[in-house]
Each structure stands twice: as structure tokens, then as C-alpha cells.
PDB file of C-alpha atoms in Angstrom:
ATOM      1  CA  UNK A   1     -18.385  -0.403 -20.777  1.00  0.00           C
ATOM      2  CA  UNK A   2     -17.968  -1.830 -17.326  1.00  0.00           C
ATOM      3  CA  UNK A   3     -20.243  -0.477 -14.585  1.00  0.00           C
ATOM      4  CA  UNK A   4     -17.685  -1.273 -11.919  1.00  0.00           C
ATOM      5  CA  UNK A   5     -14.625   0.721 -11.028  1.00  0.00           C
ATOM      6  CA  UNK A   6     -11.297  -0.618  -9.884  1.00  0.00           C
ATOM      7  CA  UNK A   7      -8.952   1.608  -7.894  1.00  0.00           C
ATOM      8  CA  UNK A   8      -5.291   0.797  -7.455  1.00  0.00           C
ATOM      9  CA  UNK A   9      -3.370   2.791  -4.851  1.00  0.00           C
ATOM     10  CA  UNK A  10       0.323   3.426  -5.351  1.00  0.00           C
ATOM     11  CA  UNK A  11       2.638   5.185  -2.933  1.00  0.00           C
ATOM     12  CA  UNK A  12       5.709   6.461  -4.823  1.00  0.00           C
ATOM     13  CA  UNK A  13       6.848   8.123  -1.578  1.00  0.00           C
ATOM     14  CA  UNK A  14       5.497   8.982   1.873  1.00  0.00           C
ATOM     15  CA  UNK A  15       4.060  12.362   0.852  1.00  0.00           C
ATOM     16  CA  UNK A  16       2.106  11.445  -2.274  1.00  0.00           C
ATOM     17  CA  UNK A  17      -0.388   8.782  -3.333  1.00  0.00           C
ATOM     18  CA  UNK A  18      -1.588   7.844  -6.799  1.00  0.00           C
ATOM     19  CA  UNK A  19      -5.078   6.449  -7.305  1.00  0.00           C
ATOM     20  CA  UNK A  20      -5.313   4.742 -10.696  1.00  0.00           C
ATOM     21  CA  UNK A  21      -8.890   4.162 -11.763  1.00  0.00           C
ATOM     22  CA  UNK A  22     -10.264   1.683 -14.289  1.00  0.00           C
ATOM     23  CA  UNK A  23     -13.942   2.017 -15.159  1.00  0.00           C
ATOM     24  CA  UNK A  24     -16.964   4.250 -14.849  1.00  0.00           C
ATOM     25  CA  UNK A  25     -16.987   6.918 -12.129  1.00  0.00           C
ATOM     26  CA  UNK A  26     -20.616   6.970 -11.028  1.00  0.00           C
ATOM     27  CA  UNK A  27     -21.984   6.822  -7.479  1.00  0.00           C
ATOM     28  CA  UNK A  28     -20.404   3.458  -6.641  1.00  0.00           C
ATOM     29  CA  UNK A  29     -17.181   4.248  -8.469  1.00  0.00           C
ATOM     30  CA  UNK A  30     -16.957   7.631  -6.781  1.00  0.00           C
ATOM     31  CA  UNK A  31     -17.557   6.034  -3.396  1.00  0.00           C
ATOM     32  CA  UNK A  32     -14.750   3.561  -4.066  1.00  0.00           C
ATOM     33  CA  UNK A  33     -12.369   6.435  -4.856  1.00  0.00           C
ATOM     34  CA  UNK A  34     -13.575   8.333  -1.765  1.00  0.00           C
ATOM     35  CA  UNK A  35     -13.005   5.286   0.452  1.00  0.00           C
ATOM     36  CA  UNK A  36      -9.384   5.026  -0.691  1.00  0.00           C
ATOM     37  CA  UNK A  37      -8.804   8.806  -0.561  1.00  0.00           C
ATOM     38  CA  UNK A  38     -10.226   9.141   2.957  1.00  0.00           C
ATOM     39  CA  UNK A  39      -8.139   6.199   4.173  1.00  0.00           C
ATOM     40  CA  UNK A  40      -5.068   7.992   2.808  1.00  0.00           C
ATOM     41  CA  UNK A  41      -6.159  11.260   4.445  1.00  0.00           C
ATOM     42  CA  UNK A  42      -6.637   9.427   7.737  1.00  0.00           C
ATOM     43  CA  UNK A  43      -3.063   8.199   7.393  1.00  0.00           C
ATOM     44  CA  UNK A  44      -1.758  11.726   6.869  1.00  0.00           C
ATOM     45  CA  UNK A  45      -1.445  11.737   3.054  1.00  0.00           C
ATOM     46  CA  UNK A  46      -2.731  15.077   1.753  1.00  0.00           C
ATOM     47  CA  UNK A  47      -1.371  15.045  -1.811  1.00  0.00           C
ATOM     48  CA  UNK A  48      -3.244  12.784  -4.173  1.00  0.00           C
ATOM     49  CA  UNK A  49      -2.986  12.185  -7.901  1.00  0.00           C
ATOM     50  CA  UNK A  50      -6.008  10.683  -9.637  1.00  0.00           C
ATOM     51  CA  UNK A  51      -4.815   8.950 -12.809  1.00  0.00           C
ATOM     52  CA  UNK A  52      -7.911   8.478 -14.972  1.00  0.00           C
ATOM     53  CA  UNK A  53      -6.195   6.884 -17.984  1.00  0.00           C
ATOM     54  CA  UNK A  54      -8.584   3.908 -17.949  1.00  0.00           C
ATOM     55  CA  UNK A  55     -11.696   5.912 -17.098  1.00  0.00           C
ATOM     56  CA  UNK A  56     -13.699   7.127 -20.062  1.00  0.00           C
ATOM     57  CA  UNK A  57     -16.898   8.377 -18.389  1.00  0.00           C
ATOM     58  CA  UNK A  58     -17.685  10.324 -15.209  1.00  0.00           C
ATOM     59  CA  UNK A  59     -21.306  11.150 -14.379  1.00  0.00           C
ATOM     60  CA  UNK A  60     -22.596  14.055 -12.270  1.00  0.00           C
ATOM     61  CA  UNK A  61     -22.743  12.029  -9.045  1.00  0.00           C
ATOM     62  CA  UNK A  62     -19.147  10.909  -9.600  1.00  0.00           C
ATOM     63  CA  UNK A  63     -18.095  14.525 -10.099  1.00  0.00           C
ATOM     64  CA  UNK A  64     -19.873  15.572  -6.898  1.00  0.00           C
ATOM     65  CA  UNK A  65     -17.975  12.891  -4.972  1.00  0.00           C
ATOM     66  CA  UNK A  66     -14.680  14.081  -6.499  1.00  0.00           C
ATOM     67  CA  UNK A  67     -15.568  17.624  -5.371  1.00  0.00           C
ATOM     68  CA  UNK A  68     -16.146  16.335  -1.821  1.00  0.00           C
ATOM     69  CA  UNK A  69     -12.717  14.665  -1.853  1.00  0.00           C
ATOM     70  CA  UNK A  70     -11.162  17.889  -3.148  1.00  0.00           C
ATOM     71  CA  UNK A  71     -12.849  19.942  -0.404  1.00  0.00           C
ATOM     72  CA  UNK A  72     -11.573  17.598   2.323  1.00  0.00           C
ATOM     73  CA  UNK A  73      -8.048  17.737   0.887  1.00  0.00           C
ATOM     74  CA  UNK A  74      -8.108  21.535   0.701  1.00  0.00           C
ATOM     75  CA  UNK A  75      -9.461  21.743   4.280  1.00  0.00           C
ATOM     76  CA  UNK A  76      -6.344  19.841   5.406  1.00  0.00           C
ATOM     77  CA  UNK A  77      -3.982  21.961   3.320  1.00  0.00           C
ATOM     78  CA  UNK A  78      -3.620  19.268   0.682  1.00  0.00           C
ATOM     79  CA  UNK A  79      -3.533  19.146  -3.083  1.00  0.00           C
ATOM     80  CA  UNK A  80      -5.355  17.116  -5.718  1.00  0.00           C
ATOM     81  CA  UNK A  81      -4.205  16.603  -9.288  1.00  0.00           C
ATOM     82  CA  UNK A  82      -5.669  14.692 -12.210  1.00  0.00           C
ATOM     83  CA  UNK A  83      -3.811  13.219 -15.152  1.00  0.00           C
ATOM     84  CA  UNK A  84      -4.479  11.419 -18.421  1.00  0.00           C
ATOM     85  CA  UNK A  85      -8.068  12.615 -18.771  1.00  0.00           C
ATOM     86  CA  UNK A  86     -10.051  12.113 -21.941  1.00  0.00           C
ATOM     87  CA  UNK A  87     -10.808  15.425 -23.694  1.00  0.00           C
ATOM     88  CA  UNK A  88     -14.469  15.043 -22.706  1.00  0.00           C
ATOM     89  CA  UNK A  89     -13.702  14.493 -19.016  1.00  0.00           C
ATOM     90  CA  UNK A  90     -11.198  17.371 -19.006  1.00  0.00           C
ATOM     91  CA  UNK A  91     -13.760  19.705 -20.576  1.00  0.00           C
ATOM     92  CA  UNK A  92     -16.390  18.562 -18.044  1.00  0.00           C
ATOM     93  CA  UNK A  93     -14.008  19.212 -15.140  1.00  0.00           C
ATOM     94  CA  UNK A  94     -13.281  22.680 -16.553  1.00  0.00           C
ATOM     95  CA  UNK A  95     -16.995  23.482 -16.858  1.00  0.00           C
ATOM     96  CA  UNK A  96     -17.805  22.112 -13.375  1.00  0.00           C
ATOM     97  CA  UNK A  97     -15.048  24.191 -11.765  1.00  0.00           C
ATOM     98  CA  UNK A  98     -12.877  21.289 -10.588  1.00  0.00           C
ATOM     99  CA  UNK A  99      -9.943  22.713 -12.518  1.00  0.00           C
ATOM    100  CA  UNK A 100     -10.080  25.921 -10.460  1.00  0.00           C
ATOM    101  CA  UNK A 101      -8.995  24.082  -7.317  1.00  0.00           C
ATOM    102  CA  UNK A 102      -7.200  21.011  -8.654  1.00  0.00           C
ATOM    103  CA  UNK A 103      -4.650  20.835 -11.456  1.00  0.00           C
ATOM    104  CA  UNK A 104      -4.941  18.767 -14.613  1.00  0.00           C
ATOM    105  CA  UNK A 105      -1.834  17.290 -16.255  1.00  0.00           C
ATOM    106  CA  UNK A 106      -1.349  15.234 -19.416  1.00  0.00           C
ATOM    107  CA  UNK A 107       0.935  12.713 -17.664  1.00  0.00           C
ATOM    108  CA  UNK A 108       1.740  11.523 -14.127  1.00  0.00           C
ATOM    109  CA  UNK A 109       5.316  12.852 -13.919  1.00  0.00           C
ATOM    110  CA  UNK A 110       4.565  16.603 -14.047  1.00  0.00           C
ATOM    111  CA  UNK A 111       1.587  16.052 -11.747  1.00  0.00           C
ATOM    112  CA  UNK A 112       3.794  14.343  -9.156  1.00  0.00           C
ATOM    113  CA  UNK A 113       6.374  17.147  -9.422  1.00  0.00           C
ATOM    114  CA  UNK A 114       3.617  19.714  -8.771  1.00  0.00           C
ATOM    115  CA  UNK A 115       2.222  17.734  -5.831  1.00  0.00           C
ATOM    116  CA  UNK A 116       5.704  17.531  -4.312  1.00  0.00           C
ATOM    117  CA  UNK A 117       6.203  21.289  -4.750  1.00  0.00           C
ATOM    118  CA  UNK A 118       8.983  20.778  -7.307  1.00  0.00           C
ATOM    119  CA  UNK A 119       7.187  22.829  -9.995  1.00  0.00           C
ATOM    120  CA  UNK A 120       4.552  25.540 -10.317  1.00  0.00           C
TER     121      UNK A 120
END
């Protein structure tokens, strides 16, 4: 398991950004995601999809950083969605309450439709 996290930012359109992660979301991984998310927020992007297909572990510090990102997005009227979570990460997000304020999807397409307001 790699201790580093790579984040790739994709912009399928002006309103939405996708952050694709690869690696362990711990304090440094979470900070890397936060850096990219806050840069997007500073540029006016308030709808973010976190695609965790290549992330298999998130620790408690990583979750706390994801909660901070979620709070900043909600403060600006934005939305956060997650997709392609492992069953363990999805269960952890449910237990930690992340799923109350952000949506979890099995694939990117329905998540992007929700972020764009095209579905409930």
C-alpha cells in the first residue's frame, strides 16, 4: 500500500469538478485533496465529485479533512458527492455521518447528474 496520494482534477464542464484519488487518504493525502478542492472553490467551483476508485483506505484524520471540505462547500451553497467507494469506506462514511450531507454513488455518471441538478 502506498503512503502517498495522487489527485487528478478533471473538469467535465464549468460547473463541476472531479477529483480522482489514488492512494491512502491520511493527513497528507487529505491535505492534498483539500488543496485541490479549495483551489476549485476559490475559482468558483462549488460542485465536486470525489472518485475514490483507487483509494482503499481512509483514516480518521483523512475523514476529518473530508468533513472540513464538505463544510466549506455547504457554506458556499455547494454539493459534494463520492463515487466508487469500497464497501468498508462506504460503511465508514455512513457511520461518521458524511453520507448525511454528501451523496454516495456507485459510479461517476449518476453522481455528475446529481451534482448538475439533473436528478434527485
